[in-house]
mmCIF file with all atom_site columns, C-alpha atoms in Angstrom:
data_model
loop_
_atom_site.group_PDB
_atom_site.id
_atom_site.type_symbol
_atom_site.label_atom_id
_atom_site.label_alt_id
_atom_site.label_comp_id
_atom_site.label_asym_id
_atom_site.label_entity_id
_atom_site.label_seq_id
_atom_site.pdbx_PDB_ins_code
_atom_site.Cartn_x
_atom_site.Cartn_y
_atom_site.Cartn_z
_atom_site.occupancy
_atom_site.B_iso_or_equiv
_atom_site.pdbx_formal_charge
_atom_site.auth_seq_id
_atom_site.auth_comp_id
_atom_site.auth_asym_id
_atom_site.auth_atom_id
_atom_site.pdbx_PDB_model_num
ATOM 1   C CA . MET A 1 1   ? -19.252 -15.307 -29.784 1.00 0.00 ? 262 MET A CA 1
ATOM 2   C CA . PRO A 1 2   ? -21.460 -16.631 -32.544 1.00 0.00 ? 263 PRO A CA 1
ATOM 3   C CA . ILE A 1 3   ? -20.618 -20.141 -33.598 1.00 0.00 ? 264 ILE A CA 1
ATOM 4   C CA . ASN A 1 4   ? -21.231 -21.542 -37.030 1.00 0.00 ? 265 ASN A CA 1
ATOM 5   C CA . SER A 1 5   ? -22.725 -24.965 -36.564 1.00 0.00 ? 266 SER A CA 1
ATOM 6   C CA . SER A 1 6   ? -22.182 -26.193 -40.093 1.00 0.00 ? 267 SER A CA 1
ATOM 7   C CA . SER A 1 7   ? -20.241 -29.178 -38.885 1.00 0.00 ? 268 SER A CA 1
ATOM 8   C CA . SER A 1 8   ? -20.645 -32.855 -38.551 1.00 0.00 ? 269 SER A CA 1
ATOM 9   C CA . THR A 1 9   ? -22.624 -34.289 -35.683 1.00 0.00 ? 270 THR A CA 1
ATOM 10  C CA . SER A 1 10  ? -19.951 -36.631 -34.376 1.00 0.00 ? 271 SER A CA 1
ATOM 11  C CA . TYR A 1 11  ? -19.267 -36.441 -30.654 1.00 0.00 ? 272 TYR A CA 1
ATOM 12  C CA . HIS A 1 12  ? -16.118 -37.396 -28.802 1.00 0.00 ? 273 HIS A CA 1
ATOM 13  C CA . SER A 1 13  ? -16.077 -39.579 -25.738 1.00 0.00 ? 274 SER A CA 1
ATOM 14  C CA . SER A 1 14  ? -12.421 -39.368 -24.676 1.00 0.00 ? 275 SER A CA 1
ATOM 15  C CA . PRO A 1 15  ? -11.684 -36.766 -21.995 1.00 0.00 ? 276 PRO A CA 1
ATOM 16  C CA . ASN A 1 16  ? -8.968  -34.872 -23.873 1.00 0.00 ? 277 ASN A CA 1
ATOM 17  C CA . PRO A 1 17  ? -8.824  -35.949 -27.517 1.00 0.00 ? 278 PRO A CA 1
ATOM 18  C CA . SER A 1 18  ? -6.296  -34.538 -29.929 1.00 0.00 ? 279 SER A CA 1
ATOM 19  C CA . VAL A 1 19  ? -8.165  -33.315 -33.006 1.00 0.00 ? 280 VAL A CA 1
ATOM 20  C CA . MET A 1 20  ? -6.494  -31.920 -36.112 1.00 0.00 ? 281 MET A CA 1
ATOM 21  C CA . CYS A 1 21  ? -8.231  -29.237 -38.140 1.00 0.00 ? 282 CYS A CA 1
ATOM 22  C CA . LEU A 1 22  ? -8.193  -28.714 -41.917 1.00 0.00 ? 283 LEU A CA 1
ATOM 23  C CA . CYS A 1 23  ? -4.996  -26.627 -41.580 1.00 0.00 ? 284 CYS A CA 1
ATOM 24  C CA . GLY A 1 24  ? -3.161  -29.602 -40.151 1.00 0.00 ? 285 GLY A CA 1
ATOM 25  C CA . ILE A 1 25  ? -2.718  -28.095 -36.684 1.00 0.00 ? 286 ILE A CA 1
ATOM 26  C CA . ARG A 1 26  ? -4.257  -29.189 -33.391 1.00 0.00 ? 287 ARG A CA 1
ATOM 27  C CA . ALA A 1 27  ? -7.745  -27.738 -32.889 1.00 0.00 ? 288 ALA A CA 1
ATOM 28  C CA . PRO A 1 28  ? -8.207  -26.660 -29.255 1.00 0.00 ? 289 PRO A CA 1
ATOM 29  C CA . LEU A 1 29  ? -11.255 -27.623 -27.231 1.00 0.00 ? 290 LEU A CA 1
ATOM 30  C CA . ARG A 1 30  ? -13.329 -24.518 -26.522 1.00 0.00 ? 291 ARG A CA 1
ATOM 31  C CA . THR A 1 31  ? -16.574 -23.732 -24.720 1.00 0.00 ? 292 THR A CA 1
ATOM 32  C CA . SER A 1 32  ? -19.501 -21.997 -26.377 1.00 0.00 ? 293 SER A CA 1
ATOM 33  C CA . ASN A 1 33  ? -21.139 -19.022 -24.696 1.00 0.00 ? 294 ASN A CA 1
ATOM 34  C CA . SER A 1 34  ? -23.746 -18.599 -27.402 1.00 0.00 ? 295 SER A CA 1
ATOM 35  C CA . GLU A 1 35  ? -27.446 -18.287 -26.631 1.00 0.00 ? 296 GLU A CA 1
ATOM 36  C CA . ASP A 1 36  ? -28.209 -21.544 -28.464 1.00 0.00 ? 297 ASP A CA 1
ATOM 37  C CA . ASN A 1 37  ? -25.392 -23.664 -26.987 1.00 0.00 ? 298 ASN A CA 1
ATOM 38  C CA . PRO A 1 38  ? -24.333 -22.263 -23.616 1.00 0.00 ? 299 PRO A CA 1
ATOM 39  C CA . GLY A 1 39  ? -21.510 -24.249 -22.070 1.00 0.00 ? 300 GLY A CA 1
ATOM 40  C CA . ARG A 1 40  ? -21.343 -26.763 -24.923 1.00 0.00 ? 301 ARG A CA 1
ATOM 41  C CA . ARG A 1 41  ? -17.783 -27.693 -25.860 1.00 0.00 ? 302 ARG A CA 1
ATOM 42  C CA . PHE A 1 42  ? -16.465 -27.806 -29.415 1.00 0.00 ? 303 PHE A CA 1
ATOM 43  C CA . PHE A 1 43  ? -13.280 -28.036 -31.461 1.00 0.00 ? 304 PHE A CA 1
ATOM 44  C CA . GLY A 1 44  ? -12.421 -25.046 -33.617 1.00 0.00 ? 305 GLY A CA 1
ATOM 45  C CA . CYS A 1 45  ? -9.355  -23.999 -35.537 1.00 0.00 ? 306 CYS A CA 1
ATOM 46  C CA . ILE A 1 46  ? -7.304  -21.161 -34.060 1.00 0.00 ? 307 ILE A CA 1
ATOM 47  C CA . ASN A 1 47  ? -7.188  -19.568 -37.523 1.00 0.00 ? 308 ASN A CA 1
ATOM 48  C CA . TYR A 1 48  ? -10.970 -19.142 -37.862 1.00 0.00 ? 309 TYR A CA 1
ATOM 49  C CA . LYS A 1 49  ? -10.707 -15.332 -37.486 1.00 0.00 ? 310 LYS A CA 1
ATOM 50  C CA . GLU A 1 50  ? -8.109  -15.006 -40.239 1.00 0.00 ? 311 GLU A CA 1
ATOM 51  C CA . TYR A 1 51  ? -9.116  -13.867 -43.716 1.00 0.00 ? 312 TYR A CA 1
ATOM 52  C CA . ASN A 1 52  ? -9.912  -17.051 -45.620 1.00 0.00 ? 313 ASN A CA 1
ATOM 53  C CA . GLY A 1 53  ? -9.261  -18.818 -42.318 1.00 0.00 ? 314 GLY A CA 1
ATOM 54  C CA . CYS A 1 54  ? -9.908  -22.430 -41.596 1.00 0.00 ? 315 CYS A CA 1
ATOM 55  C CA . THR A 1 55  ? -13.564 -23.295 -41.150 1.00 0.00 ? 316 THR A CA 1
ATOM 56  C CA . TYR A 1 56  ? -13.003 -26.443 -39.137 1.00 0.00 ? 317 TYR A CA 1
ATOM 57  C CA . PHE A 1 57  ? -15.647 -26.904 -36.437 1.00 0.00 ? 318 PHE A CA 1
ATOM 58  C CA . ASP A 1 58  ? -16.799 -30.023 -34.594 1.00 0.00 ? 319 ASP A CA 1
ATOM 59  C CA . TRP A 1 59  ? -18.897 -30.430 -31.470 1.00 0.00 ? 320 TRP A CA 1
ATOM 60  C CA . PHE A 1 60  ? -17.281 -32.287 -28.575 1.00 0.00 ? 321 PHE A CA 1
ATOM 61  C CA . ASP A 1 61  ? -20.470 -32.499 -26.473 1.00 0.00 ? 322 ASP A CA 1
ATOM 62  C CA . PRO A 1 62  ? -23.841 -33.818 -27.632 1.00 0.00 ? 323 PRO A CA 1
ATOM 63  C CA . PRO A 1 63  ? -26.692 -31.297 -27.983 1.00 0.00 ? 324 PRO A CA 1
ATOM 64  C CA . THR A 1 64  ? -28.007 -29.959 -24.702 1.00 0.00 ? 325 THR A CA 1
ATOM 65  C CA . CYS A 1 65  ? -31.588 -30.697 -23.623 1.00 0.00 ? 326 CYS A CA 1
ATOM 66  C CA . ALA A 1 66  ? -34.075 -27.820 -23.215 1.00 0.00 ? 327 ALA A CA 1
ATOM 67  C CA . ARG A 1 67  ? -33.704 -27.765 -19.422 1.00 0.00 ? 328 ARG A CA 1
ATOM 68  C CA . GLY A 1 68  ? -29.915 -27.755 -19.721 1.00 0.00 ? 329 GLY A CA 1
ATOM 69  C CA . MET A 1 69  ? -30.085 -24.943 -22.297 1.00 0.00 ? 330 MET A CA 1
ATOM 70  C CA . ASP A 1 70  ? -32.283 -22.876 -19.969 1.00 0.00 ? 331 ASP A CA 1
ATOM 71  C CA . TYR A 1 71  ? -29.958 -23.537 -17.052 1.00 0.00 ? 332 TYR A CA 1
ATOM 72  C CA . GLY A 1 72  ? -26.905 -22.795 -19.214 1.00 0.00 ? 333 GLY A CA 1
ATOM 73  C CA . ARG A 1 73  ? -28.369 -19.457 -20.322 1.00 0.00 ? 334 ARG A CA 1
ATOM 74  C CA . LYS A 1 74  ? -29.062 -18.551 -16.701 1.00 0.00 ? 335 LYS A CA 1
ATOM 75  C CA . MET A 1 75  ? -25.515 -19.489 -15.748 1.00 0.00 ? 336 MET A CA 1
ATOM 76  C CA . VAL A 1 76  ? -24.075 -17.448 -18.628 1.00 0.00 ? 337 VAL A CA 1
ATOM 77  C CA . LYS A 1 77  ? -26.190 -14.439 -17.533 1.00 0.00 ? 338 LYS A CA 1
ATOM 78  C CA . LYS A 1 78  ? -25.182 -14.926 -13.927 1.00 0.00 ? 339 LYS A CA 1
ATOM 79  C CA . ASN A 1 79  ? -21.539 -15.240 -14.951 1.00 0.00 ? 340 ASN A CA 1
ATOM 80  C CA . LEU A 1 80  ? -21.740 -12.025 -16.999 1.00 0.00 ? 341 LEU A CA 1
ATOM 81  C CA . ALA A 1 81  ? -23.392 -10.230 -14.064 1.00 0.00 ? 342 ALA A CA 1
ATOM 82  C CA . LEU A 1 82  ? -20.681 -11.476 -11.721 1.00 0.00 ? 343 LEU A CA 1
ATOM 83  C CA . GLU A 1 83  ? -17.957 -10.418 -14.160 1.00 0.00 ? 344 GLU A CA 1
ATOM 84  C CA . ALA A 1 84  ? -19.550 -6.944  -14.336 1.00 0.00 ? 345 ALA A CA 1
ATOM 85  C CA . GLN A 1 85  ? -19.708 -6.833  -10.546 1.00 0.00 ? 346 GLN A CA 1
ATOM 86  C CA . ILE A 1 86  ? -16.061 -7.895  -10.323 1.00 0.00 ? 347 ILE A CA 1
ATOM 87  C CA . ALA A 1 87  ? -15.090 -5.178  -12.821 1.00 0.00 ? 348 ALA A CA 1
ATOM 88  C CA . GLU A 1 88  ? -16.978 -2.585  -10.754 1.00 0.00 ? 349 GLU A CA 1
ATOM 89  C CA . LEU A 1 89  ? -15.358 -3.803  -7.548  1.00 0.00 ? 350 LEU A CA 1
ATOM 90  C CA . LYS A 1 90  ? -11.945 -3.627  -9.222  1.00 0.00 ? 351 LYS A CA 1
ATOM 91  C CA . LYS A 1 91  ? -12.641 -0.002  -10.194 1.00 0.00 ? 352 LYS A CA 1
ATOM 92  C CA . THR A 1 92  ? -13.737 0.798   -6.651  1.00 0.00 ? 353 THR A CA 1
ATOM 93  C CA . ASN A 1 93  ? -10.724 -1.028  -5.270  1.00 0.00 ? 354 ASN A CA 1
ATOM 94  C CA . GLU A 1 94  ? -8.381  0.868   -7.600  1.00 0.00 ? 355 GLU A CA 1
ATOM 95  C CA . ALA A 1 95  ? -9.993  4.152   -6.517  1.00 0.00 ? 356 ALA A CA 1
ATOM 96  C CA . HIS A 1 96  ? -9.495  3.203   -2.868  1.00 0.00 ? 357 HIS A CA 1
ATOM 97  C CA . ILE A 1 97  ? -5.897  2.196   -3.549  1.00 0.00 ? 358 ILE A CA 1
ATOM 98  C CA . ALA A 1 98  ? -5.241  5.522   -5.295  1.00 0.00 ? 359 ALA A CA 1
ATOM 99  C CA . GLU A 1 99  ? -6.829  7.360   -2.363  1.00 0.00 ? 360 GLU A CA 1
ATOM 100 C CA . LEU A 1 100 ? -4.743  5.381   0.127   1.00 0.00 ? 361 LEU A CA 1
ATOM 101 C CA . LYS A 1 101 ? -1.563  6.039   -1.869  1.00 0.00 ? 362 LYS A CA 1
ATOM 102 C CA . LYS A 1 102 ? -2.344  9.758   -1.875  1.00 0.00 ? 363 LYS A CA 1
ATOM 103 C CA . SER A 1 103 ? -3.049  9.666   1.863   1.00 0.00 ? 364 SER A CA 1
ATOM 104 C CA . ASN A 1 104 ? 0.128   7.662   2.424   1.00 0.00 ? 365 ASN A CA 1
ATOM 105 C CA . GLU A 1 105 ? 2.179   10.191  0.448   1.00 0.00 ? 366 GLU A CA 1
ATOM 106 C CA . SER A 1 106 ? 0.639   12.993  2.502   1.00 0.00 ? 367 SER A CA 1
ATOM 107 C CA . LEU A 1 107 ? 1.487   11.171  5.729   1.00 0.00 ? 368 LEU A CA 1
ATOM 108 C CA . ILE A 1 108 ? 5.053   10.556  4.545   1.00 0.00 ? 369 ILE A CA 1
ATOM 109 C CA . GLU A 1 109 ? 5.432   14.279  3.799   1.00 0.00 ? 370 GLU A CA 1
ATOM 110 C CA . LYS A 1 110 ? 4.056   15.128  7.262   1.00 0.00 ? 371 LYS A CA 1
ATOM 111 C CA . ILE A 1 111 ? 6.426   12.626  8.909   1.00 0.00 ? 372 ILE A CA 1
ATOM 112 C CA . GLU A 1 112 ? 9.380   14.119  7.012   1.00 0.00 ? 373 GLU A CA 1
ATOM 113 C CA . GLU A 1 113 ? 8.268   17.600  8.075   1.00 0.00 ? 374 GLU A CA 1
ATOM 114 C CA . LEU A 1 114 ? 7.988   16.483  11.716  1.00 0.00 ? 375 LEU A CA 1
ATOM 115 C CA . LEU A 1 115 ? 11.391  14.774  11.549  1.00 0.00 ? 376 LEU A CA 1
ATOM 116 C CA . THR A 1 116 ? 12.900  18.016  10.251  1.00 0.00 ? 377 THR A CA 1
ATOM 117 C CA . ILE A 1 117 ? 11.253  19.992  13.070  1.00 0.00 ? 378 ILE A CA 1
ATOM 118 C CA . ASN A 1 118 ? 12.453  17.372  15.567  1.00 0.00 ? 379 ASN A CA 1
ATOM 119 C CA . GLU A 1 119 ? 16.013  17.658  14.252  1.00 0.00 ? 380 GLU A CA 1
ATOM 120 C CA . GLU A 1 120 ? 15.872  21.467  14.459  1.00 0.00 ? 381 GLU A CA 1
ATOM 121 C CA . GLN A 1 121 ? 14.586  21.251  18.036  1.00 0.00 ? 382 GLN A CA 1
ATOM 122 C CA . LYS A 1 122 ? 17.374  18.807  18.933  1.00 0.00 ? 383 LYS A CA 1
ATOM 123 C CA . HIS A 1 123 ? 19.941  21.338  17.700  1.00 0.00 ? 384 HIS A CA 1
ATOM 124 C CA . GLU A 1 124 ? 18.168  24.142  19.559  1.00 0.00 ? 385 GLU A CA 1
ATOM 125 C CA . MET A 1 125 ? 18.053  22.070  22.765  1.00 0.00 ? 386 MET A CA 1
ATOM 126 C CA . GLU A 1 126 ? 21.736  21.231  22.392  1.00 0.00 ? 387 GLU A CA 1
ATOM 127 C CA . GLY A 1 127 ? 22.467  24.943  22.109  1.00 0.00 ? 388 GLY A CA 1
ATOM 128 C CA . GLN A 1 128 ? 20.339  25.634  25.191  1.00 0.00 ? 389 GLN A CA 1
ATOM 129 C CA . ARG A 1 129 ? 22.124  22.848  27.085  1.00 0.00 ? 390 ARG A CA 1
ATOM 130 C CA . VAL A 1 130 ? 25.476  24.450  26.284  1.00 0.00 ? 391 VAL A CA 1
ATOM 131 C CA . VAL A 1 131 ? 24.166  27.842  27.480  1.00 0.00 ? 392 VAL A CA 1
ATOM 132 C CA . ILE A 1 132 ? 22.779  26.285  30.685  1.00 0.00 ? 393 ILE A CA 1
ATOM 133 C CA . GLU A 1 133 ? 26.093  24.544  31.388  1.00 0.00 ? 394 GLU A CA 1
ATOM 134 C CA . ALA A 1 134 ? 27.935  27.834  30.860  1.00 0.00 ? 395 ALA A CA 1
ATOM 135 C CA . LEU A 1 135 ? 25.492  29.630  33.188  1.00 0.00 ? 396 LEU A CA 1
ATOM 136 C CA . MET A 1 136 ? 25.922  26.898  35.799  1.00 0.00 ? 397 MET A CA 1
ATOM 137 C CA . LYS A 1 137 ? 29.711  27.306  35.628  1.00 0.00 ? 398 LYS A CA 1
ATOM 138 C CA . LYS A 1 138 ? 29.290  31.086  35.985  1.00 0.00 ? 399 LYS A CA 1
ATOM 139 C CA . SER A 1 139 ? 26.893  30.506  38.869  1.00 0.00 ? 400 SER A CA 1
ATOM 140 C CA . THR A 1 140 ? 29.446  28.272  40.581  1.00 0.00 ? 401 THR A CA 1
ATOM 141 C CA . VAL A 1 141 ? 32.129  30.911  40.061  1.00 0.00 ? 402 VAL A CA 1
ATOM 142 C CA . HIS A 1 142 ? 29.788  33.661  41.328  1.00 0.00 ? 403 HIS A CA 1
ATOM 143 C CA . GLU A 1 143 ? 28.851  31.531  44.348  1.00 0.00 ? 404 GLU A CA 1
ATOM 144 C CA . ALA A 1 144 ? 32.530  30.970  45.138  1.00 0.00 ? 405 ALA A CA 1
ATOM 145 C CA . ASN A 1 145 ? 33.190  34.709  44.747  1.00 0.00 ? 406 ASN A CA 1
ATOM 146 C CA . TRP A 1 146 ? 30.173  35.517  46.931  1.00 0.00 ? 407 TRP A CA 1
ATOM 147 C CA . ASN A 1 147 ? 31.448  33.149  49.625  1.00 0.00 ? 408 ASN A CA 1
ATOM 148 C CA . LYS A 1 148 ? 34.850  34.881  49.457  1.00 0.00 ? 409 LYS A CA 1
ATOM 149 C CA . MET A 1 149 ? 33.078  38.229  49.672  1.00 0.00 ? 410 MET A CA 1
ATOM 150 C CA . LYS A 1 150 ? 31.120  37.111  52.754  1.00 0.00 ? 411 LYS A CA 1
ATOM 151 C CA . ILE A 1 151 ? 34.316  35.932  54.424  1.00 0.00 ? 412 ILE A CA 1
ATOM 152 C CA . ALA A 1 152 ? 36.042  39.204  53.529  1.00 0.00 ? 413 ALA A CA 1
ATOM 153 C CA . LEU A 1 153 ? 33.099  41.206  54.929  1.00 0.00 ? 414 LEU A CA 1
ATOM 154 C CA . LEU A 1 154 ? 33.075  39.115  58.108  1.00 0.00 ? 415 LEU A CA 1
ATOM 155 C CA . VAL A 1 155 ? 36.792  39.641  58.572  1.00 0.00 ? 416 VAL A CA 1
ATOM 156 C CA . LEU A 1 156 ? 36.354  43.375  57.924  1.00 0.00 ? 417 LEU A CA 1
ATOM 157 C CA . PHE A 1 157 ? 33.480  43.500  60.393  1.00 0.00 ? 418 PHE A CA 1
ATOM 158 C CA . LEU A 1 158 ? 35.592  41.730  63.026  1.00 0.00 ? 419 LEU A CA 1
ATOM 159 C CA . VAL A 1 159 ? 38.491  44.086  62.400  1.00 0.00 ? 420 VAL A CA 1
ATOM 160 C CA . VAL A 1 160 ? 36.182  47.099  62.776  1.00 0.00 ? 421 VAL A CA 1
ATOM 161 C CA . ILE A 1 161 ? 34.690  45.700  65.984  1.00 0.00 ? 422 ILE A CA 1
ATOM 162 C CA . CYS A 1 162 ? 38.127  44.889  67.343  1.00 0.00 ? 423 CYS A CA 1
ATOM 163 C CA . MET A 1 163 ? 39.308  48.393  66.549  1.00 0.00 ? 424 MET A CA 1
ATOM 164 C CA . TRP A 1 164 ? 36.261  49.940  68.061  1.00 0.00 ? 425 TRP A CA 1
ATOM 165 C CA . VAL A 1 165 ? 36.377  47.849  71.228  1.00 0.00 ? 426 VAL A CA 1
ATOM 166 C CA . LYS A 1 166 ? 40.148  48.311  71.830  1.00 0.00 ? 427 LYS A CA 1
ATOM 167 C CA . PRO A 1 167 ? 40.113  52.119  71.801  1.00 0.00 ? 428 PRO A CA 1
ATOM 168 C CA . ASN A 1 168 ? 37.212  52.117  74.248  1.00 0.00 ? 429 ASN A CA 1
ATOM 169 C CA . ASP A 1 169 ? 39.113  49.770  76.633  1.00 0.00 ? 430 ASP A CA 1
ATOM 170 C CA . ALA A 1 170 ? 41.935  52.262  76.816  1.00 0.00 ? 431 ALA A CA 1
ATOM 171 C CA . VAL A 1 171 ? 39.702  55.016  78.139  1.00 0.00 ? 432 VAL A CA 1
#
């Protein structure tokens, strides 16, 4: 942000002074990111961007020495590089988040599908359980009938043997 330095050269020593601009409102303390004054603080009216805006400007800090200017420029460059890196990481992060959301949605669909299959299999197993119980009851009935049949056959066999042995005794 280019700064017009057509101001006075007074500097402020208090840590947080309240300075009024030409508009009569409080001028906030800002920090310059310009090539010529990196990191140097100044007061500037909030209306400076307005058409016919206030031109109030006053440095808070004294001029920076050459070494400080060089260091400030390096820090501004480093800061810009870090901000660019952060922006790139945010993009990558957003892409990963979108990918994870898509994967999560896919997994939720698969879970719902598996829950549906599980529910269908529960109903099928319940039906099979009912059939098995019915078959077991039939089996019990058939076993009881078979036991009755064996007893009836045994009795019949004994009757036949008794009839066969008795007529032979008479001879």
